[in-house]
XYZ file of C-alpha atoms in Angstrom:
604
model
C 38.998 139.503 93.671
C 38.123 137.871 90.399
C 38.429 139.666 86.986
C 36.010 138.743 84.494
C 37.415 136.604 81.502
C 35.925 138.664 77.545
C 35.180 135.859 75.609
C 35.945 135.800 71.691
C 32.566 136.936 71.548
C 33.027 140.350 73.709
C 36.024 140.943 71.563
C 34.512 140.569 67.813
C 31.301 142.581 68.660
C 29.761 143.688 65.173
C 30.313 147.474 65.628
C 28.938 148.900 62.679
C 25.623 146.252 63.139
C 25.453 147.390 66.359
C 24.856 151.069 65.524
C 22.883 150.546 63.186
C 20.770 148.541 65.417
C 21.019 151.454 68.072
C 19.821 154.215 65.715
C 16.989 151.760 64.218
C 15.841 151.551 68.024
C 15.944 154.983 68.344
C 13.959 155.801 65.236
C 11.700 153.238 66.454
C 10.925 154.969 69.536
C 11.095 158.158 68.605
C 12.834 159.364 65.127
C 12.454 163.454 66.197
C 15.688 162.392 68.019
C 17.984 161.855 65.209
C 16.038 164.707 63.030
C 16.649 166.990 65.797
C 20.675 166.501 66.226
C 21.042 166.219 62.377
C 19.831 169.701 62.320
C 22.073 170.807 64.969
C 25.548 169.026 63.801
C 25.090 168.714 59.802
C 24.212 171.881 59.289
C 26.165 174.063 61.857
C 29.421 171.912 61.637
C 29.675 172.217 58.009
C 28.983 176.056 58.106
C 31.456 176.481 60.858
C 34.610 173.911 59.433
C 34.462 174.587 55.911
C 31.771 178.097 54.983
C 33.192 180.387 57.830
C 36.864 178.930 58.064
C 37.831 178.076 54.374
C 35.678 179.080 51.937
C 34.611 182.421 53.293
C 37.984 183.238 53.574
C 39.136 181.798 50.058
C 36.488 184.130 48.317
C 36.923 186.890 50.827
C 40.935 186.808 49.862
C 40.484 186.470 46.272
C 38.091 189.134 45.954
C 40.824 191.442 47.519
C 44.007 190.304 46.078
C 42.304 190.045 42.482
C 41.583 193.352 42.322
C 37.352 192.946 42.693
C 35.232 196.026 43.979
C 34.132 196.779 46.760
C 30.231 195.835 45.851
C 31.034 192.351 44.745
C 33.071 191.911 48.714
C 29.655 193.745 50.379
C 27.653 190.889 48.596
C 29.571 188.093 49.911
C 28.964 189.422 53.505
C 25.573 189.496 53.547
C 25.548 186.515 51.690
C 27.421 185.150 54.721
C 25.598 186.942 57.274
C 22.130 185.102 56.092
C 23.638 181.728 55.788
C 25.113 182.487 59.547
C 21.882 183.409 60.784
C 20.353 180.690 58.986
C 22.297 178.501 60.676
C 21.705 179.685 64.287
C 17.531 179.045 63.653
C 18.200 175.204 62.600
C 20.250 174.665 65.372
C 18.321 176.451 67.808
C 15.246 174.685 65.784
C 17.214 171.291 66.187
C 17.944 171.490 69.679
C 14.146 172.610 71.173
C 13.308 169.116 68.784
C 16.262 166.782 70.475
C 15.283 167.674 74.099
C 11.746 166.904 73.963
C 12.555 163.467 71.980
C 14.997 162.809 74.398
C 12.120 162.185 76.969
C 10.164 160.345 74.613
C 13.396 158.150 73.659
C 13.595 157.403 76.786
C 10.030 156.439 77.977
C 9.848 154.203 75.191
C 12.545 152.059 75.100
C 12.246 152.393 79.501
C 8.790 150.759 78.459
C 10.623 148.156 75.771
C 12.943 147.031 78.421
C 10.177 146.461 80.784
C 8.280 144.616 78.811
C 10.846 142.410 77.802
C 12.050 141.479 81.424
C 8.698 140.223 81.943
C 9.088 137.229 79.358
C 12.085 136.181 81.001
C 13.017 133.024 82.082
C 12.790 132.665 86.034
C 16.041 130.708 85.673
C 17.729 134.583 84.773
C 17.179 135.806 88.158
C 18.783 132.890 89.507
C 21.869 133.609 87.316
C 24.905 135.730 88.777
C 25.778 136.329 84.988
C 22.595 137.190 83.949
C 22.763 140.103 86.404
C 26.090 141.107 84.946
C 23.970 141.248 81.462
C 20.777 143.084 82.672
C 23.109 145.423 84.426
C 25.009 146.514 81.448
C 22.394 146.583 79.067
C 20.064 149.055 81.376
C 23.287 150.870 82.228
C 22.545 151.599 78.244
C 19.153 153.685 78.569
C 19.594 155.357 82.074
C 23.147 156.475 80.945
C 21.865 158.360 78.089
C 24.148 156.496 75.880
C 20.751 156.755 72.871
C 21.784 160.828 73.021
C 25.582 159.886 72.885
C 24.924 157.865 69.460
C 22.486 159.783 68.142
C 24.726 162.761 68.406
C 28.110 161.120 67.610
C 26.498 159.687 64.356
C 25.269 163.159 63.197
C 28.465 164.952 63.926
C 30.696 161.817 62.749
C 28.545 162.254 59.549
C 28.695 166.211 59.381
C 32.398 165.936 60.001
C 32.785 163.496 56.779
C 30.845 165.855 54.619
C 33.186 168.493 56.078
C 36.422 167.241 55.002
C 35.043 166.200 51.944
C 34.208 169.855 51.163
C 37.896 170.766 52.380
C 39.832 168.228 50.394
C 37.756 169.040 47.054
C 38.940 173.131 48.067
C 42.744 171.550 48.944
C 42.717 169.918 45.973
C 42.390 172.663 43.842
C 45.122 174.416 45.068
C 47.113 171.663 44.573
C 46.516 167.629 45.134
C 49.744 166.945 46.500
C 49.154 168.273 49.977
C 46.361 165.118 50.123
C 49.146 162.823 51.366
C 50.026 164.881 54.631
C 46.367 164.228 55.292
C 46.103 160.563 54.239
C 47.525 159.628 58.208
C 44.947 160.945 58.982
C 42.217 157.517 58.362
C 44.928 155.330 60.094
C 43.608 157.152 63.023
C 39.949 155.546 62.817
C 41.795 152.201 62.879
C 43.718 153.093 66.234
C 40.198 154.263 67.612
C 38.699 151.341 67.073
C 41.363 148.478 68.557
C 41.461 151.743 71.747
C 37.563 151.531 72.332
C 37.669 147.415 72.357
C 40.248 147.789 75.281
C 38.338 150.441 76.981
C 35.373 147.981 76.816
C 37.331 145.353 78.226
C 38.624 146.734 81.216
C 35.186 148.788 81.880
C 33.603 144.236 81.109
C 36.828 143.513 83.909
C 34.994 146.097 86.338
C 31.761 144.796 86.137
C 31.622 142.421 88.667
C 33.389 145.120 90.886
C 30.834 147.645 90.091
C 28.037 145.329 91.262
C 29.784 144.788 94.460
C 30.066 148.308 95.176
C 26.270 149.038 93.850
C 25.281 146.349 96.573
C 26.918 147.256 99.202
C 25.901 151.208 98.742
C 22.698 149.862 98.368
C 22.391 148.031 101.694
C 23.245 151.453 103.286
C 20.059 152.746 102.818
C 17.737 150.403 103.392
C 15.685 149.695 105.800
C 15.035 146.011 106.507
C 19.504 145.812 107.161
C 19.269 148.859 109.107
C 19.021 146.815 112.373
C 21.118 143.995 111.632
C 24.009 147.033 110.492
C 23.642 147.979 114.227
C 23.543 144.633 116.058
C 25.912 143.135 114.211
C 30.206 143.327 112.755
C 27.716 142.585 109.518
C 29.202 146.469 108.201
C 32.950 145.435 108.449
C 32.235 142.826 106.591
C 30.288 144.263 103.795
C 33.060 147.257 103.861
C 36.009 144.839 103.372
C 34.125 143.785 100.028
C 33.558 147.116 98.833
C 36.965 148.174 99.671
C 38.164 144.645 97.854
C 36.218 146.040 94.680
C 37.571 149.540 94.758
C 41.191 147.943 95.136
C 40.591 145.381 92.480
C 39.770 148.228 90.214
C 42.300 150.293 91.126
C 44.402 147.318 89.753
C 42.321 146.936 86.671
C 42.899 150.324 85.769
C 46.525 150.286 86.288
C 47.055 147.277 84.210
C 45.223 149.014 81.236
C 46.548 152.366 81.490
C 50.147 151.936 80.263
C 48.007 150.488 76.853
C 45.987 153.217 76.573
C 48.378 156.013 76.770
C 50.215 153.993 73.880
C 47.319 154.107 71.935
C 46.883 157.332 72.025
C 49.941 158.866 71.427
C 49.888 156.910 68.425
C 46.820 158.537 67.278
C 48.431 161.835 68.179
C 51.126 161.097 65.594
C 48.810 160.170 62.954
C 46.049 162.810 63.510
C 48.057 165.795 64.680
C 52.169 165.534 64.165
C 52.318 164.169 60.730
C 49.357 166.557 58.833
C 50.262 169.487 60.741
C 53.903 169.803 60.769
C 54.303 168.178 57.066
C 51.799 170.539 55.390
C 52.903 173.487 56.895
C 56.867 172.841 55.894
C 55.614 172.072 52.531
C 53.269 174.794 52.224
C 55.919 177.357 53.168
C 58.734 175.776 50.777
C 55.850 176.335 47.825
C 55.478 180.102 49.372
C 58.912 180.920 49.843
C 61.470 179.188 48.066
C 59.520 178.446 44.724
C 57.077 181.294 44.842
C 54.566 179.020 43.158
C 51.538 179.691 45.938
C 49.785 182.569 46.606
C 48.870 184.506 49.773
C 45.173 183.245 49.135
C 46.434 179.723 48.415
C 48.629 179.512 51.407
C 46.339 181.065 53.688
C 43.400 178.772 52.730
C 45.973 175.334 52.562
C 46.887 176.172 56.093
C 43.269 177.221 57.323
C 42.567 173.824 55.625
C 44.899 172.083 57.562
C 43.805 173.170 60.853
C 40.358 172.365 59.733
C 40.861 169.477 58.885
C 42.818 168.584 61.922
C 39.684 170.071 63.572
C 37.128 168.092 62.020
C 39.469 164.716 62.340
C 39.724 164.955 66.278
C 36.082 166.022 66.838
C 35.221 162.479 64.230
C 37.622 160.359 65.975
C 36.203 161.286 68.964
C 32.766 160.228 68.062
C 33.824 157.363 65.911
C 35.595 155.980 69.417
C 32.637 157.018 71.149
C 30.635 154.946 68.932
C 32.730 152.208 69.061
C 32.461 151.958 72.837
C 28.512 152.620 72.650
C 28.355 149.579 70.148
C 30.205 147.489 72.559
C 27.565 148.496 74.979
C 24.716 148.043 72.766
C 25.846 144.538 72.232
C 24.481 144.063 75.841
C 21.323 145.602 75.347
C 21.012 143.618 71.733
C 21.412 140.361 73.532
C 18.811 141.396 76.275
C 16.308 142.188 73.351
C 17.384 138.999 71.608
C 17.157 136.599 74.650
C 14.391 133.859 73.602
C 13.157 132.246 76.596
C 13.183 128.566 77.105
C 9.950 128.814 78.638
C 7.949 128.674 75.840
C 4.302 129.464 76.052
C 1.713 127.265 74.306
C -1.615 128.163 72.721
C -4.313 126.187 74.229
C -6.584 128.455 76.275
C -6.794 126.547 79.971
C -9.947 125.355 80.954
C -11.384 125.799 84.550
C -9.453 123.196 86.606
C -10.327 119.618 87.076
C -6.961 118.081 87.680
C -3.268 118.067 88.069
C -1.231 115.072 87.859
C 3.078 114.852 87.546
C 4.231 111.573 86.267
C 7.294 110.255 86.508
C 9.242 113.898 87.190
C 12.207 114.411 87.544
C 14.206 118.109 87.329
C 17.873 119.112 87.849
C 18.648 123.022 87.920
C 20.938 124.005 85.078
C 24.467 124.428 87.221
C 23.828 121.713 89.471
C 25.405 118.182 89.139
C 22.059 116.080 90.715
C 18.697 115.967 90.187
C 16.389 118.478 92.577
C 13.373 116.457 92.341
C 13.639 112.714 91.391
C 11.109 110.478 89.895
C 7.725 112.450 91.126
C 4.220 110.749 90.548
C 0.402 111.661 92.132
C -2.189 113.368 90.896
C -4.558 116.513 92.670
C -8.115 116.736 91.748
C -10.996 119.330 91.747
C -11.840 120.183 95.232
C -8.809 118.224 96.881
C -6.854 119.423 99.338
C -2.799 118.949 99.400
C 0.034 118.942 101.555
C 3.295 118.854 100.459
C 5.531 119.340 103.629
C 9.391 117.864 104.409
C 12.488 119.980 105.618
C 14.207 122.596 103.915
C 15.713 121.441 101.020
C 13.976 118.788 100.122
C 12.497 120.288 96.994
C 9.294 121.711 97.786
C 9.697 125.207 96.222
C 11.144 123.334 92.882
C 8.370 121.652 93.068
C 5.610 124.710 93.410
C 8.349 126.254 90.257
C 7.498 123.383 88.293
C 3.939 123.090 88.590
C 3.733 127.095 87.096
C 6.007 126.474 84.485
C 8.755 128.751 86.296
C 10.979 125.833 84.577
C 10.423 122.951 82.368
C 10.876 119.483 84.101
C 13.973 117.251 82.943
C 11.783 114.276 82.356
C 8.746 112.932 82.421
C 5.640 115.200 82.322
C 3.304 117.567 84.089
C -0.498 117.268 82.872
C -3.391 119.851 83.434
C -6.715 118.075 83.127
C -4.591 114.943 81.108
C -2.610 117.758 78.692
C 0.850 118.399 78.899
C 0.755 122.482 80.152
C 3.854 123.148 77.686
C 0.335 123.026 75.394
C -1.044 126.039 77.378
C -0.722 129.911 77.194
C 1.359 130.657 80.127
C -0.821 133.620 81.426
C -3.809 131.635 80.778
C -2.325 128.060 82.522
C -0.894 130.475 85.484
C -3.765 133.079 86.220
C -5.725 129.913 86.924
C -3.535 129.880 90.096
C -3.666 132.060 93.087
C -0.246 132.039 94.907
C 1.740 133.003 97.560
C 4.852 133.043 98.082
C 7.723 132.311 100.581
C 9.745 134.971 99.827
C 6.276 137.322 99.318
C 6.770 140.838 98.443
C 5.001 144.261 99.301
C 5.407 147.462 97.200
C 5.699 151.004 97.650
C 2.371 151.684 96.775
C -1.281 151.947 99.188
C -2.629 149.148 100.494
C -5.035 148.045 98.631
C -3.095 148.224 95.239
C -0.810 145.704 96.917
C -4.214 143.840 97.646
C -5.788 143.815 94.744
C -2.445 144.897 92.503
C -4.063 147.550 90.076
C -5.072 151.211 90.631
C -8.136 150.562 92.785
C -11.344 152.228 92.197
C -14.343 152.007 95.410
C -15.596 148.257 94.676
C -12.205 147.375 94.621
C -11.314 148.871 98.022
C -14.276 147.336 99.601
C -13.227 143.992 98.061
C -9.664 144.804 99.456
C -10.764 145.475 103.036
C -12.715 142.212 103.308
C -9.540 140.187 101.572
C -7.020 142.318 104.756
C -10.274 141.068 107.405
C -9.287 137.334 106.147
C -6.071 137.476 105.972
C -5.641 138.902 109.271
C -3.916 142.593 108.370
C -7.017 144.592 108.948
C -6.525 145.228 112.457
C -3.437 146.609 112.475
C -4.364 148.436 108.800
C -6.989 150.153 110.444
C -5.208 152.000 112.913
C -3.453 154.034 110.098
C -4.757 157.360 109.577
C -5.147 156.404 105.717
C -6.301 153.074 106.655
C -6.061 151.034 103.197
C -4.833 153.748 101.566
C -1.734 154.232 103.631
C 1.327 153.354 101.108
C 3.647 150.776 102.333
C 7.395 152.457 103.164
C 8.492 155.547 103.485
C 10.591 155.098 100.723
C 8.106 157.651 98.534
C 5.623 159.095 100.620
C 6.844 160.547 104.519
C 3.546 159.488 105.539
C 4.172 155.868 104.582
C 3.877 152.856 106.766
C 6.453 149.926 108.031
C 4.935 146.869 108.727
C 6.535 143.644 110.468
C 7.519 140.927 109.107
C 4.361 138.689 109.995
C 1.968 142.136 109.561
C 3.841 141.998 105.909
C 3.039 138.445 104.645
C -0.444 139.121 106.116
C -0.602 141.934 103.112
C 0.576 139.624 100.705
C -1.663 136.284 102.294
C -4.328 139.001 101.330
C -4.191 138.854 98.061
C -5.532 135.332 97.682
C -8.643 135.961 99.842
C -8.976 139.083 96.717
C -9.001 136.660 93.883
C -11.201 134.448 92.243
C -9.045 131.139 91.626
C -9.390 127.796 90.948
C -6.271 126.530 92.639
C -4.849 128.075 95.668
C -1.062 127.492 96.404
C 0.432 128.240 99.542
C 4.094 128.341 99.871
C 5.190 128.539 103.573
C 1.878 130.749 104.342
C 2.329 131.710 108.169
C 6.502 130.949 108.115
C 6.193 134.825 109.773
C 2.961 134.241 112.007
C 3.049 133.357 115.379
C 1.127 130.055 116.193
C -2.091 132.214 116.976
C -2.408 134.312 114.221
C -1.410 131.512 112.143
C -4.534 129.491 113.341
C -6.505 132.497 112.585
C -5.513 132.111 109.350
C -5.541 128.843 108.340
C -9.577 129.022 109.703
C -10.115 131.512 107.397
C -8.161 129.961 104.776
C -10.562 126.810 105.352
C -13.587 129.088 104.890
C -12.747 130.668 101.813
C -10.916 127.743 99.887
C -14.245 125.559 100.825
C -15.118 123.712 97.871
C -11.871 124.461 96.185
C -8.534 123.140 95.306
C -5.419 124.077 97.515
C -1.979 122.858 97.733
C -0.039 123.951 100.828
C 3.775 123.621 100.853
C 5.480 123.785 104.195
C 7.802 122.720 106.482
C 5.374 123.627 109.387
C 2.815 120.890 109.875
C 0.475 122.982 111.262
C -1.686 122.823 107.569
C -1.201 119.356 107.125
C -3.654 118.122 109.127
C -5.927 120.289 107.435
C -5.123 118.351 103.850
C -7.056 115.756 102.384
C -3.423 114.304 101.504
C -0.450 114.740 102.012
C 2.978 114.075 100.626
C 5.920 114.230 102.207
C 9.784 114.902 100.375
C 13.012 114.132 101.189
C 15.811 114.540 98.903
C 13.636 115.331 95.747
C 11.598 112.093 96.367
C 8.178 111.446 97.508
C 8.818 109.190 100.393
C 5.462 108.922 102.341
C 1.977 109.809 100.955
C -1.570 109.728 102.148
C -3.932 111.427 105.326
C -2.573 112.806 108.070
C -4.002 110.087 110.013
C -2.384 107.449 107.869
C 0.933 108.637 107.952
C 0.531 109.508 111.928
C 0.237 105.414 111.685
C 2.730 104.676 109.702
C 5.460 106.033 112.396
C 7.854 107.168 109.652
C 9.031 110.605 108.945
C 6.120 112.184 108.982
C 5.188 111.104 112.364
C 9.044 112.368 113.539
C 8.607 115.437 112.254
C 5.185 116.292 113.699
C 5.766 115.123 117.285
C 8.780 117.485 116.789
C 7.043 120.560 115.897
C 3.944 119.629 118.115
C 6.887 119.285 121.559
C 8.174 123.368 120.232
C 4.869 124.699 120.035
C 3.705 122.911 123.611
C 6.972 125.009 125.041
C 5.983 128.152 123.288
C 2.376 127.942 124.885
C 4.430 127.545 128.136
């Protein structure tokens, strides 16, 4: 199993940019989140490290050993008392705020994330890295690593006030006891270099992780479910997932002997050298020179532990927010992606025509061109074909002609302007597609159909689009009819459809729109040949008058098309009626007296 190489720009991630992005985010979203934890750390942390522990006890011990009455000590306690309970309402105060922002945190930048994965390049999803990059930076808001910030900054930032109060109070007594604590900052330094190796092993596991996710994943669905049982599909999957635990295993081992260097090196810094070196000087002032008092000592070594206190609970969150800057990197770069797509501002005008001239287009990673030199032109009320095996570049071609990618040269024109010139929804929406690889949700019916919440107009509309398409009669033997959700994922009462009953759904919502151009990427590729011609007449009655484009490797449509155009390789290589190229005895003709001989035998 691979590891995954951290480039120079993994390693040299901008922490302190990085949290301040994080926190601007969160303030963005929702700034109740970092109001509520500052009143829960600042506030209780300094009362607890420095009011309680050192200088309650420094004026409690003076009051007593310098001879003060009783009155003046009685003061002081209620004078503590209020400031205790006064510190119990802000944090309870500050806690009730944090979990309700939490949600709202959450929700929002859920919503910020969404919304940026729609302007996304279709060329990301078609990008193992890129799912290495999405994973990591959602891994970010469902992993409540906003809360982890939010809180490590305000008790990072309490802790600093903290030890500033304690030093100013050490220092008094006497400065020199400073340097046992000076060790102590090396210790942010050791934090630091620890978190960019945690980040690199957890960047090393990534890959691993996604493996493991997929294959867990698979488990439960249910369109593998059969092919688990029918199939040695499992052992294979399971000798990958094992792979990725093992690899791991490995990853972790290789990084552990580093870590537990690192941070016994911190120990020595942050615990050893304060600890051991104040309290052996502390006690030579007390008992061999006589020059401290019991106050003094008590508070220096109170102060010490303190201090030692506050230092581990702000190295803690300073590595924490190391690693969660490392982390927010990811989610940075997500926000930051600027996709090459780049939409245009011309409003599209109802179609009239669609001509590519001179394309070609080669897919970023690959070494030769997916379609190659590409010329003809589709009118207003024309009907297309574009048919040829699999891989000859049809679906590039559908890709290109919505923009999913730009082409490599030449141009694409929509009514004789270049459609980079367009606004993407507006050049798109004046498409109605379907898909090969067409997708139902887990919602009812008819919000598949129609895909919004559907009020009674649209449900009638809905029904008629299922009748077209074919679906109704099987739709209307559920109990909900068209308001039966689709899987059982969500609702127990849900409903599983075939694979042909499926694309049927999705078919549907063409017959539901009002479109200038209809584009049909293998249409029927789960139909039989009877409910396929069932289709195609209906498709015939409802495109009348309008502009389609059908792209299949079943001829079956074809010889519905005013023209077609066959590829091979990327290239147009015949082009005309079906007639024509029936004449022409070329590859055309090969291919339909091929399909025409399997469908004879099915009818037998």
């Amino acid at each position: 199993m691979r590891f995954i190489r951290i480039d120079k720009e993994q390693e040299n991630v901008p922490v302190l940019q990085n949290v301040i992005y994080a926190l601007r985010l969160v303030w963005k979203a929702d700034k109740k989140l970092l109001i509520g934890y500052f009143m829960q750390e600042i506030f209780g942390n300094v009362f607890s490290w420095f009011i309680r522990n050192i200088l309650f006890l420094k004026v409690l011990l003076e009051i007593i050993t310098g001879n003060k009455d009783f009155g003046v000590y009685c003061r002081c306690l209620i004078l503590f008392a209020v400031l205790s309970v006064a510190d119990k309402v802000v944090t309870w105060t500050g806690m009730r705020i944090q979990k309700k922002a939490t949600k709202n945190v959450l929700k929002n930048i859920n919503n910020m994330v969404f919304d940026k994965a729609q302007t996304l390049d279709v060329s990301c999803y078609e990008d193992p890295a890129f799912y290495d990059k999405y994973q990591r930076a959602t891994l970010v808001v469902t992993s409540g690593y906003f809360d982890i910030i939010c809180y490590d900054f305000a008790s990072m930032l309490s802790g600093i006030i903290s030890m500033i109060c304690v030093f100013a109070t050490v220092m008094s007594i006497n400065p020199a006891y400073l340097l046992f604590l000076i060790p102590v900052f090396f210790v942010f330094v050791i934090e630091t270099a620890k978190s960019k190796y945690v980040y690199k092993r957890d960047m090393e596991m990534t890959s691993n992780n996604r493996i493991k996710a997929y294959v867990q994943r698979t488990m439960f669905l249910r369109e593998y479910s059969k092919d688990m049982r029918t199939s040695n599909i499992f052992s294979v999957l399971m000798k990958r997932f094992e792979a990725a635990i093992d690899s791991n295993i490995k990853i972790l081992k290789k990084y552990g002997v580093g870590l537990f260097a690192y941070s016994m090196v911190s120990s020595l810094f942050e615990e050893f050298i304060p600890v051991i070196g104040s309290y052996l000087y502390a006690g030579y002032e007390f008992v061999s020179r006589g020059t401290m008092t019991v106050s003094g000592f008590s508070v220096v070594l109170s102060s010490i532990n303190s201090v030692r206190e506050v230092t581990l609970d702000v190295t803690q969150c300073f590595d924490e927010m190391n690693q969660m800057a490392l982390y927010f990197q990811n989610l940075r770069t997500f926000f930051e992606y600027q996709p090459s797509i780049v939409s245009g501002e011309k409003r599209a005008e109802p179609f009239e025509s669609l001509e590519f001239k001179n394309v070609s287009f080669r897919y970023p990673s690959a070494k030769s061109n997916s379609i190659e030199n590409v010329s003809f032109k589709l009118t207003k009320g024309e009907t297309l074909a574009v048919v040829g095996i699999n891989g000859a570049g049809k679906s590039t071609l559908l890709k290109l002609m919505l923009r999913f990618y730009d082409v490599t040269e030449g141009e694409i024109l929509y009514n004789g302007i270049n459609i980079k010139e367009y606004d993407l929804n507006s050049y798109r929406n004046a498409f109605a597609t379907v898909f090969q690889d067409y997708k139902n949700f887990a919602v009812s019916v008819y919000e598949n159909v129609m895909c919004r919440v559907c009020n009674a107009d649209d449900k009638q509309a809905a029904m008629q689009a299922l009748k077209n398409s074919g679906a109704w009669k099987k739709i209307s033997t559920f109990s909900k009819g068209g308001d039966t959700v689709l899987t059982k994922e969500f609702d127990k009462d849900g409903a599983g459809l075939s694979g042909g009953e499926n694309q049927k759904v999705s078919t549907a919502r063409l017959f539901a729109r009002d479109f200038d151009v209809a584009i049909l990427d293998e249409p029927s590729s789960a139909l039989d040949p009877i409910a396929e011609s069932e289709m195609y007449d209906n498709l015939t009655r409802v495109t009348e008058n309008k502009t389609v484009v059908y792209i299949s490797h079943r001829l079956s449509s074809a010889a519905l098309a005013d023209r077609i155009i066959v590829l091979e390789k990327g290239s147009i290589i015949e082009s005309g009626s079906h007639s024509e190229l029936m004449a022409l005895n070329g590859k055309y003709t090969e291919m339909f007296s091929l399909q025409a001989s399997n469908y004879n035998k099915e009818a037998i």
